[in-house]
Amino acid sequence: MINSPNPSHHRLLAFVFCSLTVAIKFILFCSYSRLLPDLIEAYPDGITVLIWCGSMPVGVTLVISYFVHILNMKIGYLWSHILGHVCTTIGMVIVTFATTPSMVIIGFGIFISLAMGLVFNTSLYLIVDLYPYEDKYHLTMTSFTFMFFSMGTIVGPPLTDQLIDLTSKWRHAVAIYAVLSFVVDIVSTAALKKYIGTTKGIVHKKKEEPVKLVHIRIVDWDYSTGSLDSTIETSSEQDEGCKPMPKSRSRKQKWVMVIMLTFWAISWFCNNVPLVSFLVVIIKHAVDKGISKQIASYLPIAFGVTNGIVRAIIIPCFGDRFLKGRLLYAYLINFPALAVVCFMVSTRNEYWQLMLFSVLIGLVCGPIQATCYGAGNELFNGELVREIYSLASLTSGIGVILGTAIAGYVRDVTGSFEVLFYINGALSLLSAIMVLMTILTRNFLYNKVK
């Protein structure tokens, strides 16, 4: 895929510069939680839409994942990145000069959202092409990609708070972010042009001359080494462009697959409502409890630190060795744990309590998104992986967008976010049930349905 004398070295550098531009986009997203109290003060009549706007970048990123995959096939990874950078610049300029909540929604909710969707999904698909599921570093590299979301929660809110203190206006802070993002985008674009060129998606392969047929019989997956145990035989026959025959499935099998994907989609819809609504509203929730904005801005940091530790250390150290083939069962632990934390945080008023639960939510949520792509390999034994990931992303994005809209509505009606956390806990429990149904349906499909 990458033509160079040292492809391993170059794929690592491509990963680094993809991650750099992903990091700046997530910092922009996470800075919104600190901007939100100031935006509400500036536009008190737009509380609901401003809260809802905070979830749009993640929601749109997830919803358009499959469309970005198609775009990668058409124009390549590099130009998809560049298109995302253009959207970033336009969005930051609009937010800087916004005079109404509608302009904030256009700048942040539309252009920054499209930028995040283009850059993050393009980076993820490129990294998955460079480090496929069979590679012993697959979960490590995909986890590091999601880890930069955690970096955004650590850097974004306090940096934004410092910029607002120094410049005395939130607009000036946004303008500084616009310049910083522009510089990072230029550097990463130049680097990616060098290391991946105009490479398109992995399905675009160079047409080769006929070669001897190679028959590979997969025996088993070796969890200790992270490799396939297989036997290889060769034939003297020439390959005349033959393609592997699609697996035939009975009508009953197809219906079972549809049911299983439905359970899977619902689980990701329910799971993403608590995660993103927590990040968007936690600072405002703390301010409502009498905590200052400056001190409250450290709550997302607590989430980001534990979330980042899981994604940067625990999953890279243990994921590829112990979690491959068992990711669905790991979710049965994570989702109920998230529900318990949501129920506990709902009525807590002290700062140390909110800090503790921010840490716990970061710890619980760390593995979930980071292993989503890998989990798709375990549903149909490596088939339809990008379609499965895109389905999960689509329903996750819908959950994110609707979840924060519900958060704004709950805040308007009840005057607090306490009811929201009960709703989040119930949705997390439902998500766990849907994962369990997915596992049972998958086992039924492969053991019973012929």
mmCIF file of N, CA and C in Angstrom, residues 87-181:
data_model
loop_
_atom_site.group_PDB
_atom_site.id
_atom_site.type_symbol
_atom_site.label_atom_id
_atom_site.label_comp_id
_atom_site.label_asym_id
_atom_site.label_seq_id
_atom_site.Cartn_x
_atom_site.Cartn_y
_atom_site.Cartn_z
ATOM 1 N N CYS A 87 -12.729 22.502 5.942
ATOM 2 C CA CYS A 87 -13.926 22.660 6.770
ATOM 3 C C CYS A 87 -13.582 23.224 8.147
ATOM 4 N N THR A 88 -12.444 22.795 8.696
ATOM 5 C CA THR A 88 -12.010 23.310 9.996
ATOM 6 C C THR A 88 -11.806 24.816 9.948
ATOM 7 N N THR A 89 -11.084 25.278 8.944
ATOM 8 C CA THR A 89 -10.780 26.706 8.826
ATOM 9 C C THR A 89 -12.058 27.526 8.681
ATOM 10 N N ILE A 90 -12.963 27.072 7.826
ATOM 11 C CA ILE A 90 -14.226 27.796 7.626
ATOM 12 C C ILE A 90 -15.025 27.842 8.930
ATOM 13 N N GLY A 91 -15.121 26.705 9.613
ATOM 14 C CA GLY A 91 -15.893 26.636 10.852
ATOM 15 C C GLY A 91 -15.343 27.537 11.935
ATOM 16 N N MET A 92 -14.012 27.564 12.105
ATOM 17 C CA MET A 92 -13.419 28.384 13.153
ATOM 18 C C MET A 92 -13.610 29.866 12.877
ATOM 19 N N VAL A 93 -13.541 30.259 11.613
ATOM 20 C CA VAL A 93 -13.765 31.667 11.262
ATOM 21 C C VAL A 93 -15.206 32.074 11.588
ATOM 22 N N ILE A 94 -16.160 31.206 11.256
ATOM 23 C CA ILE A 94 -17.573 31.524 11.523
ATOM 24 C C ILE A 94 -17.828 31.652 13.026
ATOM 25 N N VAL A 95 -17.296 30.722 13.825
ATOM 26 C CA VAL A 95 -17.502 30.774 15.282
ATOM 27 C C VAL A 95 -16.849 32.022 15.871
ATOM 28 N N THR A 96 -15.679 32.381 15.375
ATOM 29 C CA THR A 96 -14.982 33.559 15.899
ATOM 30 C C THR A 96 -15.821 34.827 15.743
ATOM 31 N N PHE A 97 -16.523 34.941 14.625
ATOM 32 C CA PHE A 97 -17.302 36.150 14.360
ATOM 33 C C PHE A 97 -18.802 35.938 14.575
ATOM 34 N N ALA A 98 -19.162 34.887 15.314
ATOM 35 C CA ALA A 98 -20.587 34.587 15.532
ATOM 36 C C ALA A 98 -21.249 35.671 16.373
ATOM 37 N N THR A 99 -22.453 36.038 15.968
ATOM 38 C CA THR A 99 -23.239 37.021 16.718
ATOM 39 C C THR A 99 -24.567 36.444 17.204
ATOM 40 N N THR A 100 -24.895 35.231 16.763
ATOM 41 C CA THR A 100 -26.136 34.563 17.166
ATOM 42 C C THR A 100 -25.862 33.082 17.404
ATOM 43 N N PRO A 101 -26.732 32.393 18.151
ATOM 44 C CA PRO A 101 -26.566 30.940 18.312
ATOM 45 C C PRO A 101 -26.580 30.202 16.969
ATOM 46 N N SER A 102 -27.307 30.721 16.002
ATOM 47 C CA SER A 102 -27.366 30.064 14.690
ATOM 48 C C SER A 102 -25.994 30.030 14.019
ATOM 49 N N MET A 103 -25.233 31.099 14.161
ATOM 50 C CA MET A 103 -23.887 31.122 13.582
ATOM 51 C C MET A 103 -22.966 30.138 14.294
ATOM 52 N N VAL A 104 -23.145 29.992 15.609
ATOM 53 C CA VAL A 104 -22.360 28.986 16.343
ATOM 54 C C VAL A 104 -22.694 27.591 15.831
ATOM 55 N N ILE A 105 -23.962 27.324 15.599
ATOM 56 C CA ILE A 105 -24.385 26.017 15.090
ATOM 57 C C ILE A 105 -23.808 25.767 13.701
ATOM 58 N N ILE A 106 -23.828 26.800 12.842
ATOM 59 C CA ILE A 106 -23.274 26.629 11.490
ATOM 60 C C ILE A 106 -21.774 26.374 11.554
ATOM 61 N N GLY A 107 -21.068 27.180 12.339
ATOM 62 C CA GLY A 107 -19.617 27.044 12.410
ATOM 63 C C GLY A 107 -19.155 25.785 13.124
ATOM 64 N N PHE A 108 -19.671 25.597 14.348
ATOM 65 C CA PHE A 108 -19.222 24.455 15.150
ATOM 66 C C PHE A 108 -20.027 23.202 14.836
ATOM 67 N N GLY A 109 -21.334 23.338 14.783
ATOM 68 C CA GLY A 109 -22.193 22.173 14.617
ATOM 69 C C GLY A 109 -22.157 21.567 13.230
ATOM 70 N N ILE A 110 -21.817 22.373 12.202
ATOM 71 C CA ILE A 110 -21.791 21.848 10.835
ATOM 72 C C ILE A 110 -20.359 21.700 10.325
ATOM 73 N N PHE A 111 -19.622 22.811 10.227
ATOM 74 C CA PHE A 111 -18.300 22.747 9.591
ATOM 75 C C PHE A 111 -17.271 22.017 10.450
ATOM 76 N N ILE A 112 -17.206 22.316 11.747
ATOM 77 C CA ILE A 112 -16.264 21.586 12.614
ATOM 78 C C ILE A 112 -16.664 20.117 12.701
ATOM 79 N N SER A 113 -17.956 19.842 12.699
ATOM 80 C CA SER A 113 -18.422 18.449 12.731
ATOM 81 C C SER A 113 -17.982 17.697 11.475
ATOM 82 N N LEU A 114 -18.167 18.319 10.306
ATOM 83 C CA LEU A 114 -17.720 17.691 9.058
ATOM 84 C C LEU A 114 -16.212 17.507 9.056
ATOM 85 N N ALA A 115 -15.492 18.486 9.584
ATOM 86 C CA ALA A 115 -14.032 18.374 9.649
ATOM 87 C C ALA A 115 -13.609 17.178 10.493
ATOM 88 N N MET A 116 -14.212 17.038 11.673
ATOM 89 C CA MET A 116 -13.886 15.899 12.529
ATOM 90 C C MET A 116 -14.229 14.587 11.863
ATOM 91 N N GLY A 117 -15.404 14.538 11.218
ATOM 92 C CA GLY A 117 -15.813 13.311 10.550
ATOM 93 C C GLY A 117 -14.864 12.910 9.443
ATOM 94 N N LEU A 118 -14.444 13.875 8.627
ATOM 95 C CA LEU A 118 -13.537 13.590 7.519
ATOM 96 C C LEU A 118 -12.166 13.166 8.024
ATOM 97 N N VAL A 119 -11.618 13.914 8.962
ATOM 98 C CA VAL A 119 -10.250 13.649 9.418
ATOM 99 C C VAL A 119 -10.176 12.377 10.253
ATOM 100 N N PHE A 120 -11.084 12.224 11.222
ATOM 101 C CA PHE A 120 -10.997 11.053 12.097
ATOM 102 C C PHE A 120 -11.268 9.762 11.339
ATOM 103 N N ASN A 121 -12.366 9.715 10.571
ATOM 104 C CA ASN A 121 -12.690 8.474 9.861
ATOM 105 C C ASN A 121 -11.646 8.123 8.815
ATOM 106 N N THR A 122 -11.151 9.134 8.102
ATOM 107 C CA THR A 122 -10.090 8.875 7.129
ATOM 108 C C THR A 122 -8.849 8.312 7.817
ATOM 109 N N SER A 123 -8.485 8.898 8.950
ATOM 110 C CA SER A 123 -7.314 8.407 9.696
ATOM 111 C C SER A 123 -7.528 6.984 10.184
ATOM 112 N N LEU A 124 -8.731 6.712 10.715
ATOM 113 C CA LEU A 124 -9.006 5.364 11.218
ATOM 114 C C LEU A 124 -8.951 4.333 10.099
ATOM 115 N N TYR A 125 -9.562 4.631 8.958
ATOM 116 C CA TYR A 125 -9.551 3.675 7.846
ATOM 117 C C TYR A 125 -8.142 3.464 7.311
ATOM 118 N N LEU A 126 -7.354 4.530 7.251
ATOM 119 C CA LEU A 126 -5.973 4.379 6.798
ATOM 120 C C LEU A 126 -5.178 3.513 7.766
ATOM 121 N N ILE A 127 -5.340 3.756 9.063
ATOM 122 C CA ILE A 127 -4.591 2.997 10.063
ATOM 123 C C ILE A 127 -5.016 1.530 10.063
ATOM 124 N N VAL A 128 -6.324 1.280 9.868
ATOM 125 C CA VAL A 128 -6.798 -0.104 9.801
ATOM 126 C C VAL A 128 -6.256 -0.800 8.548
ATOM 127 N N ASP A 129 -6.100 -0.059 7.454
ATOM 128 C CA ASP A 129 -5.482 -0.633 6.268
ATOM 129 C C ASP A 129 -4.003 -0.952 6.508
ATOM 130 N N LEU A 130 -3.339 -0.081 7.263
ATOM 131 C CA LEU A 130 -1.920 -0.302 7.556
ATOM 132 C C LEU A 130 -1.722 -1.407 8.589
ATOM 133 N N TYR A 131 -2.649 -1.509 9.535
ATOM 134 C CA TYR A 131 -2.555 -2.507 10.607
ATOM 135 C C TYR A 131 -3.865 -3.300 10.655
ATOM 136 N N PRO A 132 -4.081 -4.246 9.745
ATOM 137 C CA PRO A 132 -5.344 -4.998 9.711
ATOM 138 C C PRO A 132 -5.521 -5.878 10.942
ATOM 139 N N TYR A 133 -6.707 -6.477 11.068
ATOM 140 C CA TYR A 133 -7.045 -7.268 12.261
ATOM 141 C C TYR A 133 -6.044 -8.397 12.504
ATOM 142 N N GLU A 134 -5.495 -8.962 11.424
ATOM 143 C CA GLU A 134 -4.545 -10.072 11.564
ATOM 144 C C GLU A 134 -3.190 -9.602 12.083
ATOM 145 N N ASP A 135 -2.903 -8.307 11.971
ATOM 146 C CA ASP A 135 -1.625 -7.775 12.431
ATOM 147 C C ASP A 135 -1.575 -7.789 13.957
ATOM 148 N N LYS A 136 -0.417 -8.101 14.505
ATOM 149 C CA LYS A 136 -0.310 -8.227 15.957
ATOM 150 C C LYS A 136 -0.396 -6.884 16.678
ATOM 151 N N TYR A 137 -0.379 -5.772 15.913
ATOM 152 C CA TYR A 137 -0.498 -4.449 16.530
ATOM 153 C C TYR A 137 -1.839 -3.780 16.222
ATOM 154 N N HIS A 138 -2.818 -4.551 15.731
ATOM 155 C CA HIS A 138 -4.075 -3.939 15.295
ATOM 156 C C HIS A 138 -4.772 -3.190 16.434
ATOM 157 N N LEU A 139 -5.092 -3.869 17.532
ATOM 158 C CA LEU A 139 -5.790 -3.216 18.640
ATOM 159 C C LEU A 139 -4.945 -2.113 19.265
ATOM 160 N N THR A 140 -3.628 -2.293 19.261
ATOM 161 C CA THR A 140 -2.739 -1.270 19.806
ATOM 162 C C THR A 140 -2.872 0.030 19.038
ATOM 163 N N MET A 141 -2.790 -0.051 17.712
ATOM 164 C CA MET A 141 -2.816 1.162 16.897
ATOM 165 C C MET A 141 -4.208 1.794 16.850
ATOM 166 N N THR A 142 -5.257 0.996 16.749
ATOM 167 C CA THR A 142 -6.601 1.583 16.759
ATOM 168 C C THR A 142 -6.909 2.200 18.124
ATOM 169 N N SER A 143 -6.400 1.585 19.178
ATOM 170 C CA SER A 143 -6.608 2.148 20.511
ATOM 171 C C SER A 143 -5.888 3.477 20.657
ATOM 172 N N PHE A 144 -4.668 3.576 20.129
ATOM 173 C CA PHE A 144 -3.942 4.839 20.168
ATOM 174 C C PHE A 144 -4.685 5.922 19.396
ATOM 175 N N THR A 145 -5.330 5.542 18.286
ATOM 176 C CA THR A 145 -6.092 6.517 17.504
ATOM 177 C C THR A 145 -7.209 7.119 18.345
ATOM 178 N N PHE A 146 -7.941 6.269 19.066
ATOM 179 C CA PHE A 146 -9.011 6.767 19.930
ATOM 180 C C PHE A 146 -8.460 7.467 21.169
ATOM 181 N N MET A 147 -7.211 7.159 21.523
ATOM 182 C CA MET A 147 -6.610 7.781 22.695
ATOM 183 C C MET A 147 -6.510 9.295 22.538
ATOM 184 N N PHE A 148 -6.410 9.763 21.287
ATOM 185 C CA PHE A 148 -6.293 11.207 21.085
ATOM 186 C C PHE A 148 -7.592 11.935 21.409
ATOM 187 N N PHE A 149 -8.705 11.199 21.446
ATOM 188 C CA PHE A 149 -9.935 11.764 22.000
ATOM 189 C C PHE A 149 -9.726 12.073 23.473
ATOM 190 N N SER A 150 -9.090 11.153 24.177
ATOM 191 C CA SER A 150 -8.794 11.378 25.598
ATOM 192 C C SER A 150 -7.867 12.572 25.767
ATOM 193 N N MET A 151 -6.902 12.711 24.857
ATOM 194 C CA MET A 151 -5.993 13.857 24.928
ATOM 195 C C MET A 151 -6.765 15.161 24.809
ATOM 196 N N GLY A 152 -7.797 15.154 23.956
ATOM 197 C CA GLY A 152 -8.602 16.361 23.807
ATOM 198 C C GLY A 152 -9.281 16.757 25.099
ATOM 199 N N THR A 153 -9.797 15.775 25.845
ATOM 200 C CA THR A 153 -10.464 16.087 27.108
ATOM 201 C C THR A 153 -9.478 16.572 28.165
ATOM 202 N N ILE A 154 -8.212 16.157 28.046
ATOM 203 C CA ILE A 154 -7.192 16.600 29.007
ATOM 204 C C ILE A 154 -6.717 18.013 28.688
ATOM 205 N N VAL A 155 -6.502 18.291 27.414
ATOM 206 C CA VAL A 155 -5.896 19.556 26.996
ATOM 207 C C VAL A 155 -6.942 20.640 26.740
ATOM 208 N N GLY A 156 -8.062 20.274 26.095
ATOM 209 C CA GLY A 156 -9.017 21.268 25.618
ATOM 210 C C GLY A 156 -9.591 22.196 26.665
ATOM 211 N N PRO A 157 -10.324 21.675 27.690
ATOM 212 C CA PRO A 157 -10.974 22.586 28.653
ATOM 213 C C PRO A 157 -10.011 23.488 29.420
ATOM 214 N N PRO A 158 -8.925 22.967 30.023
ATOM 215 C CA PRO A 158 -8.058 23.891 30.774
ATOM 216 C C PRO A 158 -7.321 24.888 29.880
ATOM 217 N N LEU A 159 -6.927 24.443 28.673
ATOM 218 C CA LEU A 159 -6.272 25.373 27.758
ATOM 219 C C LEU A 159 -7.231 26.485 27.357
ATOM 220 N N THR A 160 -8.479 26.123 27.092
ATOM 221 C CA THR A 160 -9.483 27.129 26.751
ATOM 222 C C THR A 160 -9.709 28.083 27.910
ATOM 223 N N ASP A 161 -9.743 27.559 29.123
ATOM 224 C CA ASP A 161 -9.927 28.399 30.307
ATOM 225 C C ASP A 161 -8.783 29.402 30.444
ATOM 226 N N GLN A 162 -7.547 28.947 30.216
ATOM 227 C CA GLN A 162 -6.393 29.847 30.299
ATOM 228 C C GLN A 162 -6.432 30.911 29.197
ATOM 229 N N LEU A 163 -6.835 30.501 28.010
ATOM 230 C CA LEU A 163 -6.903 31.461 26.901
ATOM 231 C C LEU A 163 -7.975 32.524 27.162
ATOM 232 N N ILE A 164 -9.099 32.109 27.726
ATOM 233 C CA ILE A 164 -10.158 33.072 28.044
ATOM 234 C C ILE A 164 -9.694 34.032 29.133
ATOM 235 N N ASP A 165 -8.946 33.522 30.129
ATOM 236 C CA ASP A 165 -8.418 34.395 31.186
ATOM 237 C C ASP A 165 -7.426 35.412 30.621
ATOM 238 N N LEU A 166 -6.584 34.949 29.688
ATOM 239 C CA LEU A 166 -5.556 35.831 29.125
ATOM 240 C C LEU A 166 -6.140 36.876 28.187
ATOM 241 N N THR A 167 -7.126 36.472 27.402
ATOM 242 C CA THR A 167 -7.662 37.369 26.378
ATOM 243 C C THR A 167 -8.953 38.059 26.792
ATOM 244 N N SER A 168 -9.576 37.565 27.871
ATOM 245 C CA SER A 168 -10.819 38.116 28.451
ATOM 246 C C SER A 168 -12.057 37.895 27.591
ATOM 247 N N LYS A 169 -11.920 37.263 26.418
ATOM 248 C CA LYS A 169 -13.078 36.986 25.569
ATOM 249 C C LYS A 169 -12.957 35.597 24.954
ATOM 250 N N TRP A 170 -14.082 34.879 24.916
ATOM 251 C CA TRP A 170 -14.062 33.545 24.341
ATOM 252 C C TRP A 170 -13.785 33.589 22.847
ATOM 253 N N ARG A 171 -14.147 34.686 22.177
ATOM 254 C CA ARG A 171 -13.891 34.794 20.741
ATOM 255 C C ARG A 171 -12.397 34.772 20.438
ATOM 256 N N HIS A 172 -11.620 35.453 21.285
ATOM 257 C CA HIS A 172 -10.177 35.479 21.075
ATOM 258 C C HIS A 172 -9.577 34.085 21.251
ATOM 259 N N ALA A 173 -10.114 33.334 22.207
ATOM 260 C CA ALA A 173 -9.633 31.961 22.398
ATOM 261 C C ALA A 173 -9.908 31.111 21.166
ATOM 262 N N VAL A 174 -11.087 31.274 20.590
ATOM 263 C CA VAL A 174 -11.431 30.533 19.371
ATOM 264 C C VAL A 174 -10.507 30.928 18.221
ATOM 265 N N ALA A 175 -10.193 32.215 18.113
ATOM 266 C CA ALA A 175 -9.306 32.682 17.047
ATOM 267 C C ALA A 175 -7.912 32.075 17.179
ATOM 268 N N ILE A 176 -7.425 31.966 18.419
ATOM 269 C CA ILE A 176 -6.107 31.344 18.636
ATOM 270 C C ILE A 176 -6.143 29.873 18.228
ATOM 271 N N TYR A 177 -7.226 29.187 18.585
ATOM 272 C CA TYR A 177 -7.379 27.795 18.158
ATOM 273 C C TYR A 177 -7.383 27.679 16.636
ATOM 274 N N ALA A 178 -8.011 28.640 15.967
ATOM 275 C CA ALA A 178 -8.074 28.601 14.503
ATOM 276 C C ALA A 178 -6.673 28.657 13.893
ATOM 277 N N VAL A 179 -5.826 29.541 14.424
ATOM 278 C CA VAL A 179 -4.447 29.652 13.917
ATOM 279 C C VAL A 179 -3.658 28.385 14.216
ATOM 280 N N LEU A 180 -3.786 27.862 15.449
ATOM 281 C CA LEU A 180 -3.069 26.642 15.827
ATOM 282 C C LEU A 180 -3.487 25.467 14.945
ATOM 283 N N SER A 181 -4.788 25.323 14.729
ATOM 284 C CA SER A 181 -5.282 24.229 13.904
ATOM 285 C C SER A 181 -4.777 24.352 12.471
#
